[in-house]
Structures are given as structure tokens and as C-alpha cells.
CSV table of C-alpha atoms in Angstrom, one decimal:
chain,number,residue,atom,x,y,z
A,211,MET,CA,-24.7,-2.9,41.3
A,212,LEU,CA,-21.0,-3.0,42.1
A,213,LYS,CA,-21.7,-5.1,45.2
A,214,ARG,CA,-23.7,-7.6,43.0
A,215,LEU,CA,-20.9,-7.8,40.5
A,216,ARG,CA,-18.4,-8.5,43.3
A,217,ILE,CA,-20.6,-11.2,44.7
A,218,THR,CA,-21.1,-12.7,41.2
A,219,ALA,CA,-17.4,-12.6,40.5
A,220,THR,CA,-16.7,-14.3,43.9
A,221,LEU,CA,-19.2,-17.0,43.1
A,222,VAL,CA,-17.8,-17.6,39.6
A,223,SER,CA,-14.2,-17.7,41.1
A,224,ALA,CA,-15.4,-20.2,43.7
A,225,VAL,CA,-17.0,-22.4,41.1
A,226,LEU,CA,-13.9,-22.3,38.9
A,227,MET,CA,-11.6,-23.1,41.8
A,228,SER,CA,-13.9,-26.0,42.7
A,229,ALA,CA,-13.8,-27.3,39.2
A,230,VAL,CA,-10.0,-27.0,39.1
A,231,ALA,CA,-9.7,-28.8,42.4
A,232,ALA,CA,-12.1,-31.5,41.2
A,233,GLY,CA,-10.0,-31.9,38.0
A,234,ALA,CA,-6.8,-32.2,40.0
A,235,ALA,CA,-8.4,-34.7,42.4
A,236,THR,CA,-9.6,-36.8,39.4
A,237,ALA,CA,-6.1,-36.7,37.9
A,238,GLN,CA,-4.6,-37.9,41.2
A,239,GLU,CA,-7.2,-40.7,41.4
A,240,THR,CA,-6.1,-42.2,38.0
A,241,VAL,CA,-4.0,-45.3,38.4
A,242,ARG,CA,-1.9,-46.5,35.5
A,243,VAL,CA,-2.0,-50.3,35.4
A,244,GLY,CA,-0.1,-52.7,33.1
A,245,ASN,CA,-1.3,-56.2,32.4
A,246,LEU,CA,-0.9,-59.3,30.1
A,247,LYS,CA,-3.5,-60.7,27.7
A,248,LEU,CA,-3.8,-64.1,29.5
A,249,ALA,CA,-6.8,-65.9,31.0
A,250,HIS,CA,-5.6,-65.9,34.6
A,251,PHE,CA,-4.6,-62.2,34.4
A,252,ALA,CA,-8.1,-61.1,33.4
A,253,GLY,CA,-9.2,-60.2,36.9
A,254,VAL,CA,-6.7,-57.3,36.8
A,255,SER,CA,-8.2,-56.1,33.5
A,256,TYR,CA,-11.7,-56.3,35.0
A,257,MET,CA,-10.6,-53.7,37.6
A,258,LYS,CA,-11.1,-51.1,34.9
A,259,GLU,CA,-14.7,-52.0,34.6
A,260,ILE,CA,-15.5,-51.5,38.3
A,261,ALA,CA,-13.0,-48.8,39.1
A,262,PRO,CA,-15.5,-45.9,39.2
A,263,SER,CA,-17.4,-47.7,42.0
A,264,CYS,CA,-14.0,-47.8,43.9
A,265,GLY,CA,-13.5,-44.1,43.5
A,266,ILE,CA,-10.7,-44.3,41.0
A,267,THR,CA,-10.1,-44.4,37.3
A,268,ILE,CA,-7.8,-47.1,35.8
A,269,ASP,CA,-5.7,-46.4,32.7
A,270,LEU,CA,-5.1,-50.0,31.5
A,271,LYS,CA,-2.2,-50.9,29.2
A,272,LEU,CA,-1.5,-54.4,27.8
A,273,PHE,CA,1.9,-55.9,27.3
A,274,PRO,CA,3.3,-59.1,25.6
A,275,LYS,CA,5.1,-60.4,28.7
A,276,GLY,CA,5.9,-59.7,32.3
A,277,PRO,CA,9.4,-58.1,31.8
A,278,ASP,CA,7.8,-55.5,29.5
A,279,VAL,CA,5.5,-54.5,32.4
A,280,MET,CA,8.5,-54.2,34.7
A,281,GLN,CA,10.3,-52.0,32.2
A,282,ALA,CA,7.3,-49.7,31.9
A,283,ILE,CA,7.1,-49.4,35.7
A,284,LEU,CA,10.9,-48.5,35.8
A,285,ALA,CA,10.3,-45.9,33.1
A,286,GLY,CA,7.7,-44.3,35.2
A,287,GLU,CA,4.9,-45.2,32.8
A,288,LEU,CA,3.0,-47.4,35.2
A,289,ASP,CA,2.0,-47.3,38.9
A,290,VAL,CA,1.0,-50.9,39.2
A,291,GLY,CA,1.6,-54.0,37.0
A,292,ALA,CA,0.6,-57.6,36.8
A,293,THR,CA,3.4,-60.1,36.2
A,294,ALA,CA,4.5,-63.6,36.9
A,295,SER,CA,6.7,-63.7,40.0
A,296,GLU,CA,10.0,-64.1,38.1
A,297,ALA,CA,9.7,-60.7,36.4
A,298,ALA,CA,9.2,-59.0,39.7
A,299,ILE,CA,12.0,-61.0,41.4
A,300,SER,CA,14.4,-60.3,38.6
A,301,GLY,CA,13.5,-56.6,38.7
A,302,ARG,CA,13.9,-56.2,42.4
A,303,GLY,CA,17.1,-58.3,42.3
A,304,ASN,CA,18.5,-55.6,40.0
A,305,GLY,CA,17.5,-52.7,42.2
A,306,ALA,CA,14.1,-51.9,40.9
A,307,PRO,CA,12.1,-49.8,43.5
A,308,ILE,CA,9.0,-52.0,43.6
A,309,TYR,CA,6.9,-54.0,46.0
A,310,ILE,CA,4.8,-57.1,45.6
A,311,VAL,CA,1.5,-56.1,47.0
A,312,GLY,CA,-0.7,-59.0,46.1
A,313,GLY,CA,-1.3,-62.3,44.2
A,314,PHE,CA,-4.1,-63.1,41.8
A,315,ALA,CA,-3.8,-66.6,40.3
A,316,SER,CA,-1.9,-69.9,40.7
A,317,GLY,CA,-0.6,-72.5,38.3
A,318,GLY,CA,-0.9,-71.4,34.7
A,319,ALA,CA,1.8,-73.7,33.2
A,320,ARG,CA,2.0,-77.0,31.3
A,321,LEU,CA,4.6,-79.0,29.5
A,322,LEU,CA,3.1,-80.0,26.2
A,323,ALA,CA,4.5,-82.2,23.4
A,324,THR,CA,3.4,-83.0,19.9
A,325,PRO,CA,1.3,-86.2,19.8
A,326,ASP,CA,4.0,-88.1,17.8
A,327,SER,CA,7.1,-86.8,19.7
A,328,GLY,CA,7.4,-89.8,22.0
A,329,ILE,CA,7.8,-87.4,24.9
A,330,LYS,CA,6.1,-88.8,28.0
A,331,SER,CA,8.3,-87.4,30.7
A,332,VAL,CA,11.0,-84.8,31.2
A,333,PRO,CA,13.9,-87.2,30.5
A,334,ASP,CA,12.3,-88.0,27.1
A,335,MET,CA,13.1,-84.4,26.1
A,336,LYS,CA,16.9,-85.1,26.0
A,337,GLY,CA,18.2,-84.0,22.6
A,338,LYS,CA,14.8,-82.4,21.6
A,339,ARG,CA,13.8,-78.9,20.7
A,340,VAL,CA,11.8,-77.3,23.5
A,341,GLY,CA,10.1,-73.9,23.2
A,342,VAL,CA,9.6,-71.4,26.0
A,343,THR,CA,9.1,-67.7,26.5
A,344,ARG,CA,12.3,-66.0,27.6
A,345,GLY,CA,12.0,-64.3,31.0
A,346,SER,CA,8.7,-66.1,31.9
A,347,ILE,CA,7.8,-68.1,34.9
A,348,GLN,CA,7.5,-71.0,32.5
A,349,GLU,CA,11.3,-70.7,31.8
A,350,VAL,CA,11.9,-70.9,35.5
A,351,LEU,CA,9.7,-74.0,35.8
A,352,LEU,CA,11.4,-75.6,32.8
A,353,ALA,CA,14.8,-75.1,34.5
A,354,ALA,CA,13.5,-76.5,37.8
A,355,GLU,CA,12.0,-79.6,36.1
A,356,LEU,CA,15.2,-80.2,34.2
A,357,GLY,CA,17.3,-79.9,37.4
A,358,LYS,CA,14.9,-82.2,39.3
A,359,ASN,CA,15.5,-84.9,36.6
A,360,GLY,CA,19.3,-84.5,36.6
A,361,MET,CA,19.3,-82.5,33.4
A,362,SER,CA,20.1,-78.9,32.3
A,363,ALA,CA,19.4,-76.6,29.4
A,364,LYS,CA,22.5,-78.2,27.7
A,365,ASP,CA,20.6,-81.5,27.3
A,366,ILE,CA,17.9,-79.9,25.1
A,367,THR,CA,17.8,-77.2,22.4
A,368,ILE,CA,15.8,-74.3,23.8
A,369,VAL,CA,13.8,-72.2,21.3
A,370,TYR,CA,12.7,-68.8,22.7
A,371,LEU,CA,9.3,-67.6,21.4
A,372,GLY,CA,6.4,-65.5,22.6
A,373,TYR,CA,3.3,-67.3,24.0
A,374,PRO,CA,1.2,-67.3,20.7
A,375,ASP,CA,4.2,-68.3,18.7
A,376,LEU,CA,4.9,-71.3,20.9
A,377,ASN,CA,1.6,-72.8,19.8
A,378,GLN,CA,2.3,-72.1,16.2
A,379,ALA,CA,5.7,-73.8,16.5
A,380,LEU,CA,4.2,-76.8,18.1
A,381,LEU,CA,1.4,-77.0,15.5
A,382,GLN,CA,3.9,-76.9,12.7
A,383,LYS,CA,6.3,-79.3,14.5
A,384,GLN,CA,9.1,-76.8,14.6
A,385,VAL,CA,9.6,-77.8,18.2
A,386,ASP,CA,9.0,-81.1,19.9
A,387,ALA,CA,7.7,-79.7,23.2
A,388,ILE,CA,6.8,-76.4,24.8
A,389,MET,CA,6.4,-75.1,28.4
A,390,GLN,CA,3.3,-73.0,27.9
A,391,THR,CA,1.0,-70.6,29.7
A,392,GLU,CA,-2.9,-70.4,29.8
A,393,PRO,CA,-5.1,-70.3,27.8
A,394,GLN,CA,-2.7,-71.2,25.0
A,395,SER,CA,-1.9,-74.7,26.5
A,396,ALA,CA,-5.6,-75.4,26.8
A,397,GLN,CA,-6.1,-74.4,23.2
A,398,ALA,CA,-3.3,-76.7,22.0
A,399,ILE,CA,-4.9,-79.6,23.8
A,400,ALA,CA,-8.4,-78.9,22.6
A,401,ARG,CA,-7.3,-78.5,19.0
A,402,GLY,CA,-5.3,-81.7,19.0
A,403,PHE,CA,-1.8,-80.6,18.2
A,404,GLY,CA,-0.5,-80.7,21.8
A,405,VAL,CA,-0.7,-83.4,24.6
A,406,GLU,CA,0.0,-82.7,28.2
A,407,VAL,CA,3.2,-84.2,29.6
A,408,LEU,CA,2.9,-82.7,33.0
A,409,LYS,CA,1.9,-79.7,35.1
A,410,PRO,CA,5.3,-78.5,36.5
A,411,TYR,CA,4.2,-78.0,40.1
A,412,ASP,CA,6.4,-80.6,41.8
A,413,THR,CA,9.5,-78.4,42.3
A,414,PRO,CA,10.3,-76.3,45.4
A,415,ILE,CA,8.3,-73.5,43.8
A,416,GLY,CA,5.1,-75.5,43.9
A,417,SER,CA,2.2,-73.9,42.0
A,418,PRO,CA,3.5,-70.4,40.9
A,419,ILE,CA,1.5,-67.4,42.1
A,420,ARG,CA,1.1,-64.4,39.8
A,421,THR,CA,2.0,-61.1,41.4
A,422,LEU,CA,0.6,-57.6,41.6
A,423,VAL,CA,3.5,-55.2,41.7
A,424,MET,CA,3.4,-51.6,42.8
A,425,SER,CA,6.1,-48.9,42.5
A,426,GLU,CA,7.6,-47.8,45.8
A,427,LYS,CA,6.8,-44.2,44.8
A,428,PHE,CA,3.1,-44.9,44.3
A,429,TYR,CA,2.9,-47.0,47.5
A,430,LYS,CA,4.6,-44.3,49.7
A,431,GLU,CA,3.3,-41.0,48.1
A,432,HIS,CA,-0.3,-42.0,47.3
A,433,PRO,CA,-1.4,-44.2,50.2
A,434,GLU,CA,-5.1,-43.4,49.9
A,435,THR,CA,-5.2,-44.1,46.2
A,436,ALA,CA,-3.2,-47.2,46.7
A,437,LYS,CA,-5.8,-48.3,49.3
A,438,LYS,CA,-8.6,-47.8,46.8
A,439,LEU,CA,-6.7,-49.6,44.1
A,440,MET,CA,-6.3,-52.7,46.3
A,441,ASP,CA,-9.9,-52.6,47.3
A,442,CYS,CA,-10.8,-52.6,43.6
A,443,PHE,CA,-8.3,-55.5,43.0
A,444,VAL,CA,-9.9,-57.6,45.7
A,445,LYS,CA,-13.4,-56.9,44.5
A,446,ALA,CA,-12.5,-57.9,40.9
A,447,GLN,CA,-10.8,-61.1,42.0
A,448,LYS,CA,-13.6,-61.9,44.3
A,449,THR,CA,-16.1,-61.5,41.5
A,450,PHE,CA,-14.2,-64.0,39.3
A,451,MET,CA,-13.6,-66.4,42.1
A,452,ASN,CA,-17.3,-66.5,43.1
A,453,ASP,CA,-18.8,-66.3,39.6
A,454,PRO,CA,-16.9,-68.3,37.0
A,455,LYS,CA,-19.6,-67.6,34.3
A,456,ALA,CA,-18.9,-63.8,34.7
A,457,ALA,CA,-15.2,-64.5,34.3
A,458,GLU,CA,-15.8,-66.7,31.3
A,459,LYS,CA,-17.9,-64.1,29.6
A,460,PHE,CA,-15.4,-61.3,30.2
A,461,VAL,CA,-12.4,-63.4,29.1
A,462,THR,CA,-13.9,-65.0,26.0
A,463,GLN,CA,-15.8,-61.9,24.8
A,464,ASP,CA,-13.9,-58.8,26.1
A,465,VAL,CA,-10.3,-60.0,26.4
A,466,PHE,CA,-10.1,-62.6,23.6
A,467,LYS,CA,-12.9,-61.2,21.3
A,468,GLY,CA,-14.3,-64.7,20.5
A,469,GLN,CA,-11.0,-66.3,19.8
A,470,LEU,CA,-11.3,-68.5,22.9
A,471,THR,CA,-14.2,-70.9,23.4
A,472,GLY,CA,-16.0,-71.4,26.7
A,473,GLU,CA,-14.7,-74.9,26.9
A,474,GLU,CA,-11.1,-73.8,26.4
A,475,PHE,CA,-11.5,-71.1,29.1
A,476,GLN,CA,-12.8,-73.7,31.5
A,477,GLU,CA,-9.8,-76.0,30.8
A,478,ALA,CA,-7.5,-73.1,31.3
A,479,LEU,CA,-9.2,-72.0,34.5
A,480,ALA,CA,-8.9,-75.5,35.9
A,481,ASN,CA,-5.1,-75.1,35.6
A,482,SER,CA,-4.9,-71.4,36.7
A,483,PRO,CA,-7.6,-70.6,39.2
A,484,TYR,CA,-8.2,-67.0,40.3
A,485,SER,CA,-7.1,-66.4,43.9
A,486,LEU,CA,-6.0,-63.7,46.4
A,487,ASP,CA,-3.0,-65.7,47.8
A,488,MET,CA,0.5,-64.4,48.3
A,489,SER,CA,3.3,-64.9,50.8
A,490,ALA,CA,6.9,-63.8,51.3
A,491,ASP,CA,7.8,-67.5,51.7
A,492,HIS,CA,6.5,-68.4,48.2
A,493,ILE,CA,8.5,-65.5,46.7
A,494,GLN,CA,11.6,-66.5,48.6
A,495,LYS,CA,11.4,-70.1,47.3
A,496,THR,CA,11.0,-68.8,43.7
A,497,THR,CA,13.9,-66.5,44.2
A,498,ASP,CA,16.1,-69.3,45.4
A,499,VAL,CA,15.2,-71.5,42.4
A,500,MET,CA,15.9,-68.7,40.0
A,501,ALA,CA,19.3,-68.0,41.6
A,502,LYS,CA,20.2,-71.8,41.6
A,503,TYR,CA,19.6,-72.2,37.9
A,504,GLY,CA,20.6,-68.7,36.7
A,505,VAL,CA,17.2,-67.7,35.3
A,506,GLY,CA,16.5,-64.0,35.4
A,507,LYS,CA,20.0,-62.6,36.0
A,508,MET,CA,20.1,-60.7,39.3
A,509,SER,CA,22.9,-58.6,40.6
A,510,ALA,CA,21.9,-59.5,44.2
A,511,PRO,CA,18.8,-61.6,44.9
A,512,ALA,CA,16.6,-59.7,47.3
A,513,LYS,CA,15.1,-61.1,50.5
A,514,ALA,CA,11.4,-61.5,50.0
A,515,GLU,CA,10.6,-60.2,53.5
A,516,ASP,CA,12.1,-56.9,52.6
A,517,TRP,CA,9.8,-56.1,49.6
A,518,VAL,CA,6.7,-58.2,49.8
A,519,LYS,CA,4.2,-55.8,51.4
A,520,LEU,CA,0.8,-57.3,52.0
A,521,ASP,CA,-0.7,-54.8,54.4
A,522,LEU,CA,-2.9,-53.2,51.8
A,523,LEU,CA,-4.0,-56.6,50.5
A,524,ASN,CA,-4.9,-57.9,53.9
A,525,ALA,CA,-6.9,-54.8,54.8
A,526,ALA,CA,-8.8,-54.9,51.5
A,527,LYS,CA,-9.5,-58.6,52.0
A,528,SER,CA,-10.8,-58.0,55.5
A,529,ALA,CA,-13.0,-55.1,54.3
A,530,ASN,CA,-14.5,-57.3,51.6
A,531,GLY,CA,-15.1,-60.4,53.7
A,532,VAL,CA,-12.3,-62.5,52.1
A,533,LYS,CA,-10.3,-64.8,54.3
């Protein structure tokens, strides 16, 4: 009897230890991801839906703008975050221990004006009220477009507003023009209170690429989990790249809860296609433009080659047949 009790106790102990180990493993496999509620950022949110098939769990948190994602990473609240490049560049330029590990969309910006503003080009904005979101890639692009046309922020009155508020300000004619993201710019055009002046991709930055950022700590201390996360990232992006209808359904129904029409999504997607592109050269060019125009104050602009780490992305792309 005593022998049986000992065997039973040993078995129970083994089961409990296995359960504890499994629980610990599960905790280690949970990745905290920050994202924005924007059409071209939706592939990052979609990772949560397919994460179990990648062997991880994703704790997804949404933020109003990229700099907020960066602050959460610095506070130790996130392992990975989706931002426009300027938030990552500004963060690294001020000493943030982060790496750019991938890219997931290009474009996503438009200069819009009210139909009766008379603004047909950048020089027409002189003396006008122009809205933009502070600390956004749109602010960087606005500065670059002004500079390209021999102007500066002093030639216009800048009004800083969040993305949804920019549309409201344009609708109510509180501003004459806005440099806006997607899908808000597509909505403004579709609903008739905004007209496109230009897509600001003719500066040294070209078409801006959105960045997937990872903390150095997570990259270095959890390499296997980071590898699984990047595999999940590539699979999610590949799904949206290959199946626009799946992307439309997820964005219009799950992300925007019916507040975005299919037509508006397609217009937004045409200006901010999903991708898996990223390069140190692109980040360096963006860094140089930011430094030139003083957007995103940096104590010392970082060299892109020192902190753009694409090894995990390239391995995941290769494993999933993405060139």
C-alpha cells in the first residue's frame, strides 16, 4: 500500500510539475504587441488571429499614434510595436534600445484641401491653415514638401490634431488643408469634403515604409519566440497581400466595425499597399530628412545600419516562400 501511495504521489508530482512547466512555457510564448487603428496597419493586428498556429499568443494593444507605441516599448509594456518610421527613428535617435525588424506597408499619406480652398499645389498653401498629426510621418512629409518648394513651416499656420480630428477640422473648414493618413484621407475624398492635392512621395524619402519595431531585450533574450513572431508577421502580411478581400473584411468589420465602407478601404489600400519591404537605406534617407528639417528632435541621429536588423524577417520570408 505504501509503495502504491509513493508511486501515486510521484505521478501526481510529475503531472503538477508538467503543468507548471507548460504554464511557464505559455507565459514565455506570449508577445505583447502595440499597433495603430489604421487600414495599412491591420496586418499587424491580424497576427493575433493566427498566432496560435505560429506557436505563440499575442497580447494586442491599440494606441492613437506611433510615438505612444514607442513610449510603451520604453516603459517595458510592449515587446514589439508597429509605427511609422519617424517614431522609431526619433526614439532610437534619443537612445531607445530598439531595432527595426521589418516593414509592412508603404505610402499612406495624402495632402488634402477643402474643395473651395483654391489650393492646387504646395505653394498655394502659403498663409493657409494646415492640419497634421504631431510626431507622425505625415509631419515629416509635410516638412519635406514645404522644403522642396522653397517654403518652411513659417509660411503656413500648422494646426496639430489627431488623425480623426483632422477630418473633422477639414469638414468644418477650420483648416484649409491637411496632411492625412489612410483610411481617413480616402474617407474625406469619398464623402466630398476633401480633394487630393498630391501624394507626397516625390521627396528623398520616396514612399514611406511603416516599421515593425522590437525591443533589444526581446530580440536578444527571446530569440526563439522572436523567430515565431516574425514567422507570424510574414504569414499575416502574405495573407493580406495575396487576398485583398480577406483584408477588406477584416479591416471593415473587425477593425473599423462597419465605420469604413469597402469602397473606402479599396481607395485607402491603393495608396497604402501591404508589403514586406524594408531597408536600412530607406531608414537612413528618412533620418536625414528628419534631421534636416528638425522634425522629431533627436539628441544624435542614429546610423540605420546599426539598428535595422532584418535577419529574422529575411529568414521568415524565405521559410514562407516570399521573395
